JSON list of C-alpha atoms in Angstrom, two decimals:
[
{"chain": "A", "resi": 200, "resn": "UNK", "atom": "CA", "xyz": [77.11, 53.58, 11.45]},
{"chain": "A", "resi": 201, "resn": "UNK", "atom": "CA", "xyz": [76.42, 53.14, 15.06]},
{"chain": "A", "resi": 202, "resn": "UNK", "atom": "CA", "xyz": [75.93, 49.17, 16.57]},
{"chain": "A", "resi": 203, "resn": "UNK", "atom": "CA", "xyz": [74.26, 48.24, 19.27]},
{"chain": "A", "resi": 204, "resn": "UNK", "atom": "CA", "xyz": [75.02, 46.19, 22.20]},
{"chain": "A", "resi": 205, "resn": "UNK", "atom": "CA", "xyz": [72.70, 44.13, 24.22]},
{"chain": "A", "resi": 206, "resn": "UNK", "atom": "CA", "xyz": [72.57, 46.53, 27.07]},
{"chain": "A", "resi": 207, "resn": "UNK", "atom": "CA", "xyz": [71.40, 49.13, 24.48]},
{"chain": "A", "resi": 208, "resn": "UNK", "atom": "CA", "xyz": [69.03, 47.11, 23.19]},
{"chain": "A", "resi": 209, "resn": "UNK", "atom": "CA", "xyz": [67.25, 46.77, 26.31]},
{"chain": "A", "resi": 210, "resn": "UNK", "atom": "CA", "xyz": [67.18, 50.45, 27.02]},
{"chain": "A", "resi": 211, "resn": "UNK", "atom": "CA", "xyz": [65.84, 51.20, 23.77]},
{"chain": "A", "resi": 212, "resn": "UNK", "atom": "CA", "xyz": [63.33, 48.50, 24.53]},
{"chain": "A", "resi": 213, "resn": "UNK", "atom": "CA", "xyz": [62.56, 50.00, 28.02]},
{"chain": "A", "resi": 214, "resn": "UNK", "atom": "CA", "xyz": [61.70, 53.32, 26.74]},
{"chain": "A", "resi": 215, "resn": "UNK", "atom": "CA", "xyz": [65.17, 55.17, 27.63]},
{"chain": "A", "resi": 216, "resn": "UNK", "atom": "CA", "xyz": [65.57, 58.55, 26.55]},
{"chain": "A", "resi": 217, "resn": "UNK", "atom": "CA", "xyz": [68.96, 58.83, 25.90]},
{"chain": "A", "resi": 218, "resn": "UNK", "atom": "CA", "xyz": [68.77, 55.72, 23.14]},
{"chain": "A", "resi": 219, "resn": "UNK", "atom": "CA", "xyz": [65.71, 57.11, 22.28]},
{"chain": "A", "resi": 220, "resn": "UNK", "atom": "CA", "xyz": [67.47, 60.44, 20.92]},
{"chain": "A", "resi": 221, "resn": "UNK", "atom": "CA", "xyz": [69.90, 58.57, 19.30]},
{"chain": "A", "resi": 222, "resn": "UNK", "atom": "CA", "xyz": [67.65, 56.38, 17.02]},
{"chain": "A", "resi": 223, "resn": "UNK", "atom": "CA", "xyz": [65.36, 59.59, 16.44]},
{"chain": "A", "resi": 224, "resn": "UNK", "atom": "CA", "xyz": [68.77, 61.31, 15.10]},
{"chain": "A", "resi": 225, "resn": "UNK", "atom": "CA", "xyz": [69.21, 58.23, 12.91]},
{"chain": "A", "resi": 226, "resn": "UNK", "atom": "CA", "xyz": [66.36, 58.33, 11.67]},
{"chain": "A", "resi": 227, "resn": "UNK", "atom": "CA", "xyz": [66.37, 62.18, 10.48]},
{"chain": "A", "resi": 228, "resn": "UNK", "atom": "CA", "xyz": [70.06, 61.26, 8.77]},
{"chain": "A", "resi": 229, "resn": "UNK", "atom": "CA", "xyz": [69.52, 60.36, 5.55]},
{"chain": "A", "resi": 230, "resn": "UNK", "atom": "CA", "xyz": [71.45, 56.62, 4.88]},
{"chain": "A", "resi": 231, "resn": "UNK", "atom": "CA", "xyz": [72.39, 56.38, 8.65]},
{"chain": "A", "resi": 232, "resn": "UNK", "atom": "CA", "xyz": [71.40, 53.16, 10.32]},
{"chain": "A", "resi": 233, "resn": "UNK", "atom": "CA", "xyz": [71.52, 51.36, 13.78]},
{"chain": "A", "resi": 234, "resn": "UNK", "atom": "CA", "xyz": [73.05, 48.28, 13.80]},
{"chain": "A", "resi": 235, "resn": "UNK", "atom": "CA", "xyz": [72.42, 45.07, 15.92]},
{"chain": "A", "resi": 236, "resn": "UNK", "atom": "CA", "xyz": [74.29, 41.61, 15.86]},
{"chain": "A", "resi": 237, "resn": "UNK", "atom": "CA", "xyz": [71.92, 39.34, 15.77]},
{"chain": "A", "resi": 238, "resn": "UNK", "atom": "CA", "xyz": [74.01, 37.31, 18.52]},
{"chain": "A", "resi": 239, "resn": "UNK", "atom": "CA", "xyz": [72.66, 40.68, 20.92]},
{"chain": "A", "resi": 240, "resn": "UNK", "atom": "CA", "xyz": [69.01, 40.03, 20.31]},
{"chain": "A", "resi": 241, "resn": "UNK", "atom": "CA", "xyz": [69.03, 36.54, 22.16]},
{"chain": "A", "resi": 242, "resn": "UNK", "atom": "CA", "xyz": [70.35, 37.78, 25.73]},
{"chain": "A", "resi": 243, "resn": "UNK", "atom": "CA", "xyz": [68.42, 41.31, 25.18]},
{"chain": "A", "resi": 244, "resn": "UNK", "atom": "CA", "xyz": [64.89, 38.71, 24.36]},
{"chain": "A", "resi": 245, "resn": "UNK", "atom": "CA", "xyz": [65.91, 36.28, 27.38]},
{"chain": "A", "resi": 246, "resn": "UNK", "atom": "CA", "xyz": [66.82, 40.14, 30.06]},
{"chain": "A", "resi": 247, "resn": "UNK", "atom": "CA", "xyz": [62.99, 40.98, 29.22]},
{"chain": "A", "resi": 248, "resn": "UNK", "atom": "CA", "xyz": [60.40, 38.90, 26.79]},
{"chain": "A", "resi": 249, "resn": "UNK", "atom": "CA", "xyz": [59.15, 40.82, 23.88]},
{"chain": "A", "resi": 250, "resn": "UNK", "atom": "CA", "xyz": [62.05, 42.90, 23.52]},
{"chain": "A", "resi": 251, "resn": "UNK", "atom": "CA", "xyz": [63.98, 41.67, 20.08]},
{"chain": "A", "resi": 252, "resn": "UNK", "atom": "CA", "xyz": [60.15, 42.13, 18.68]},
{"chain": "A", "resi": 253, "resn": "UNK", "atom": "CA", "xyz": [59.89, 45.85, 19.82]},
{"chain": "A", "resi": 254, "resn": "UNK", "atom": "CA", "xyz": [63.15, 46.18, 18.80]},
{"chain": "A", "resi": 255, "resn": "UNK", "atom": "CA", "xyz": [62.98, 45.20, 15.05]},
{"chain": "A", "resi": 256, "resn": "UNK", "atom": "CA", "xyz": [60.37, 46.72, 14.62]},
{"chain": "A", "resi": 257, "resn": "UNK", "atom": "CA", "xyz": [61.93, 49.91, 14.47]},
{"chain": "A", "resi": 258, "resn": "UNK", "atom": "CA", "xyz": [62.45, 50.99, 10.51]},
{"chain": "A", "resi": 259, "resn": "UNK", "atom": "CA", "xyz": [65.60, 52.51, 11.84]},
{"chain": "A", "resi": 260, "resn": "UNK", "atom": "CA", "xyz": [67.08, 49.16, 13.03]},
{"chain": "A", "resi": 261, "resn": "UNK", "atom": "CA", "xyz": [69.24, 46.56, 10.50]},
{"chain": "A", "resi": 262, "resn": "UNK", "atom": "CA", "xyz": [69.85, 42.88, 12.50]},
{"chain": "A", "resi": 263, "resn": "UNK", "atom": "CA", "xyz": [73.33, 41.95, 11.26]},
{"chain": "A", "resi": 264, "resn": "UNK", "atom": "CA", "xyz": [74.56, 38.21, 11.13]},
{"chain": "A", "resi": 265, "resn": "UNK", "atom": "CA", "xyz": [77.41, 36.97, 12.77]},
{"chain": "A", "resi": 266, "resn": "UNK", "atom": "CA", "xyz": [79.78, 35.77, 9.85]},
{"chain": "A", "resi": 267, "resn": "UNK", "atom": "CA", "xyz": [83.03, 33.74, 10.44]},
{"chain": "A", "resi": 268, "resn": "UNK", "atom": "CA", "xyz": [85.15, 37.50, 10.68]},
{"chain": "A", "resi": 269, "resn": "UNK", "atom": "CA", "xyz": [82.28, 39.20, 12.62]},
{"chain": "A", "resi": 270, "resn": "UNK", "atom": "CA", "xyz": [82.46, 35.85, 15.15]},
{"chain": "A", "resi": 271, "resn": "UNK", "atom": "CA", "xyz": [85.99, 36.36, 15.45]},
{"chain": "A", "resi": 272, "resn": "UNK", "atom": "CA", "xyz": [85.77, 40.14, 15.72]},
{"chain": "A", "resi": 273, "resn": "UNK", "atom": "CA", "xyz": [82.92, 40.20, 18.25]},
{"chain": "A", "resi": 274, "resn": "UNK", "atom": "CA", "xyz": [84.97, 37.22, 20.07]},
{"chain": "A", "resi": 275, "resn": "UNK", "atom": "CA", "xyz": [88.20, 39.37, 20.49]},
{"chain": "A", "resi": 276, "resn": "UNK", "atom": "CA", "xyz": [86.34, 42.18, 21.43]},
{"chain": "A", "resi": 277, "resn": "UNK", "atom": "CA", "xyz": [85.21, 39.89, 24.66]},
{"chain": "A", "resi": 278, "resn": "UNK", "atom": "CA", "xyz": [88.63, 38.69, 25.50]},
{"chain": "A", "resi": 279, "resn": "UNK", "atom": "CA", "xyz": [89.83, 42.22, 25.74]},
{"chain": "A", "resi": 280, "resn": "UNK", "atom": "CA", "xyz": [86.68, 43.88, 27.76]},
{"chain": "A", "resi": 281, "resn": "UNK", "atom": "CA", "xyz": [85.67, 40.85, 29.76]},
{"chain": "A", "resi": 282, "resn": "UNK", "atom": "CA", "xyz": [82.30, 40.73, 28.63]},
{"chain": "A", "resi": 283, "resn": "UNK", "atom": "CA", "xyz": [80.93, 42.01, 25.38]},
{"chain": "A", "resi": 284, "resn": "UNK", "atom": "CA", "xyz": [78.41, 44.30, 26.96]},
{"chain": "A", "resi": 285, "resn": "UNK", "atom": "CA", "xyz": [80.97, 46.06, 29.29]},
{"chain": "A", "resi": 286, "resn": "UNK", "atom": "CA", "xyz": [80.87, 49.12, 27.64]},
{"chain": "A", "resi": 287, "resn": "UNK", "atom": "CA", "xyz": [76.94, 49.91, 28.72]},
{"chain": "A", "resi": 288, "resn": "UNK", "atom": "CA", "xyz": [74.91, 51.24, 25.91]},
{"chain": "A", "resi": 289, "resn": "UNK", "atom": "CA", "xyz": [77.77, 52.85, 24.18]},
{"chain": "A", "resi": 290, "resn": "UNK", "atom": "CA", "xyz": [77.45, 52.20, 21.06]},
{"chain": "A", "resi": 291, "resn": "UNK", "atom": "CA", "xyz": [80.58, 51.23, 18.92]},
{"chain": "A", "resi": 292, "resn": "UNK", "atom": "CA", "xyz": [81.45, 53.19, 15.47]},
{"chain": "A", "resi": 293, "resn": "UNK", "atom": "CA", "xyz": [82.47, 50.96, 12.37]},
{"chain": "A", "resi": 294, "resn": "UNK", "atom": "CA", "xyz": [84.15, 52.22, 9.59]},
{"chain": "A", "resi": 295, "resn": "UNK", "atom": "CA", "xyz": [82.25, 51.20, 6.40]}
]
Protein backbone atom coordinates (compact mmCIF):
# COMPACT_ATOMS: atom_id res chain seq x y z
CA UNK A 1 0.00 0.00 0.00
CA UNK A 2 1.49 3.26 -0.92
CA UNK A 3 -0.26 6.82 0.68
CA UNK A 4 -0.13 9.87 -0.60
CA UNK A 5 0.79 13.17 0.67
CA UNK A 6 -0.51 16.47 -0.36
CA UNK A 7 2.53 17.40 -2.32
CA UNK A 8 1.92 14.14 -4.29
CA UNK A 9 -1.34 14.82 -4.84
CA UNK A 10 -0.68 17.89 -6.61
CA UNK A 11 1.90 16.38 -8.88
CA UNK A 12 -0.30 13.70 -9.83
CA UNK A 13 -2.83 16.42 -10.45
CA UNK A 14 -0.30 18.50 -12.52
CA UNK A 15 0.46 15.80 -14.87
CA UNK A 16 3.98 14.66 -13.28
CA UNK A 17 5.57 11.79 -14.69
CA UNK A 18 7.20 10.33 -12.01
CA UNK A 19 3.62 9.96 -9.93
CA UNK A 20 2.27 9.20 -13.03
CA UNK A 21 4.42 5.82 -13.27
CA UNK A 22 3.67 5.04 -9.98
CA UNK A 23 -0.20 5.01 -10.16
CA UNK A 24 0.11 3.26 -13.73
CA UNK A 25 2.21 0.44 -11.73
CA UNK A 26 -0.68 0.36 -9.25
CA UNK A 27 -2.90 -0.02 -11.40
CA UNK A 28 -1.30 -3.15 -13.37
CA UNK A 29 -0.85 -4.83 -9.59
CA UNK A 30 -3.58 -6.74 -8.96
CA UNK A 31 -5.15 -5.59 -5.16
CA UNK A 32 -2.55 -2.70 -4.92
CA UNK A 33 -4.04 0.67 -4.17
CA UNK A 34 -3.00 4.39 -3.64
CA UNK A 35 -3.99 5.81 -0.66
CA UNK A 36 -5.00 9.45 0.29
CA UNK A 37 -6.07 10.94 3.77
CA UNK A 38 -8.77 12.70 3.17
CA UNK A 39 -7.21 15.54 5.53
CA UNK A 40 -4.53 15.84 2.12
CA UNK A 41 -7.27 16.58 -0.34
CA UNK A 42 -8.25 20.01 1.34
CA UNK A 43 -4.68 21.82 1.09
CA UNK A 44 -3.95 19.83 -2.38
CA UNK A 45 -7.91 21.48 -3.61
CA UNK A 46 -7.03 25.01 -1.92
CA UNK A 47 -2.65 24.72 -3.83
CA UNK A 48 -4.73 24.47 -7.25
CA UNK A 49 -8.82 24.34 -7.74
CA UNK A 50 -10.07 21.24 -9.34
CA UNK A 51 -7.46 19.10 -8.13
CA UNK A 52 -9.17 16.63 -5.29
CA UNK A 53 -11.81 16.16 -8.39
CA UNK A 54 -9.06 15.01 -10.90
CA UNK A 55 -7.69 13.26 -8.30
CA UNK A 56 -10.57 10.89 -7.23
CA UNK A 57 -11.34 10.30 -10.13
CA UNK A 58 -8.68 8.01 -10.66
CA UNK A 59 -10.10 4.14 -10.18
CA UNK A 60 -6.68 3.60 -8.72
CA UNK A 61 -7.17 6.10 -5.83
CA UNK A 62 -9.03 5.06 -2.19
CA UNK A 63 -9.72 8.59 0.05
CA UNK A 64 -9.10 7.33 3.59
CA UNK A 65 -10.74 9.07 6.72
CA UNK A 66 -8.96 10.40 9.45
CA UNK A 67 -10.10 8.23 12.54
CA UNK A 68 -9.20 9.08 16.20
CA UNK A 69 -5.65 6.65 15.74
CA UNK A 70 -5.06 7.88 12.13
CA UNK A 71 -5.47 11.74 13.74
CA UNK A 72 -3.06 10.87 16.25
CA UNK A 73 -0.77 8.98 13.87
CA UNK A 74 -0.80 11.61 11.12
CA UNK A 75 -0.39 14.26 14.15
CA UNK A 76 2.90 12.61 15.45
CA UNK A 77 4.12 12.20 12.20
CA UNK A 78 4.05 16.31 12.04
CA UNK A 79 5.69 16.86 15.33
CA UNK A 80 8.59 14.77 14.25
CA UNK A 81 9.05 16.15 10.42
CA UNK A 82 7.88 19.68 10.99
CA UNK A 83 5.30 19.65 8.54
CA UNK A 84 3.39 16.67 7.27
CA UNK A 85 4.33 17.21 3.67
CA UNK A 86 8.14 17.45 4.33
CA UNK A 87 8.94 14.44 2.80
CA UNK A 88 7.90 15.75 -1.00
CA UNK A 89 5.93 13.25 -2.91
CA UNK A 90 7.43 10.31 -1.22
CA UNK A 91 5.03 8.29 -0.58
CA UNK A 92 4.89 6.42 2.85
CA UNK A 93 4.50 2.38 3.03
CA UNK A 94 1.91 0.96 5.64
CA UNK A 95 1.92 -2.34 6.75
CA UNK A 96 -1.59 -3.84 6.35
Amino acid sequence: MIILDTSAVVALAQGRQAIHRLVDNVAHTPGDWLHMPALCLMPAESMEKGTAGDVIALPEVMVDPLHQTAAATVGSMTVTAGDIDSSGMLGFLWPE
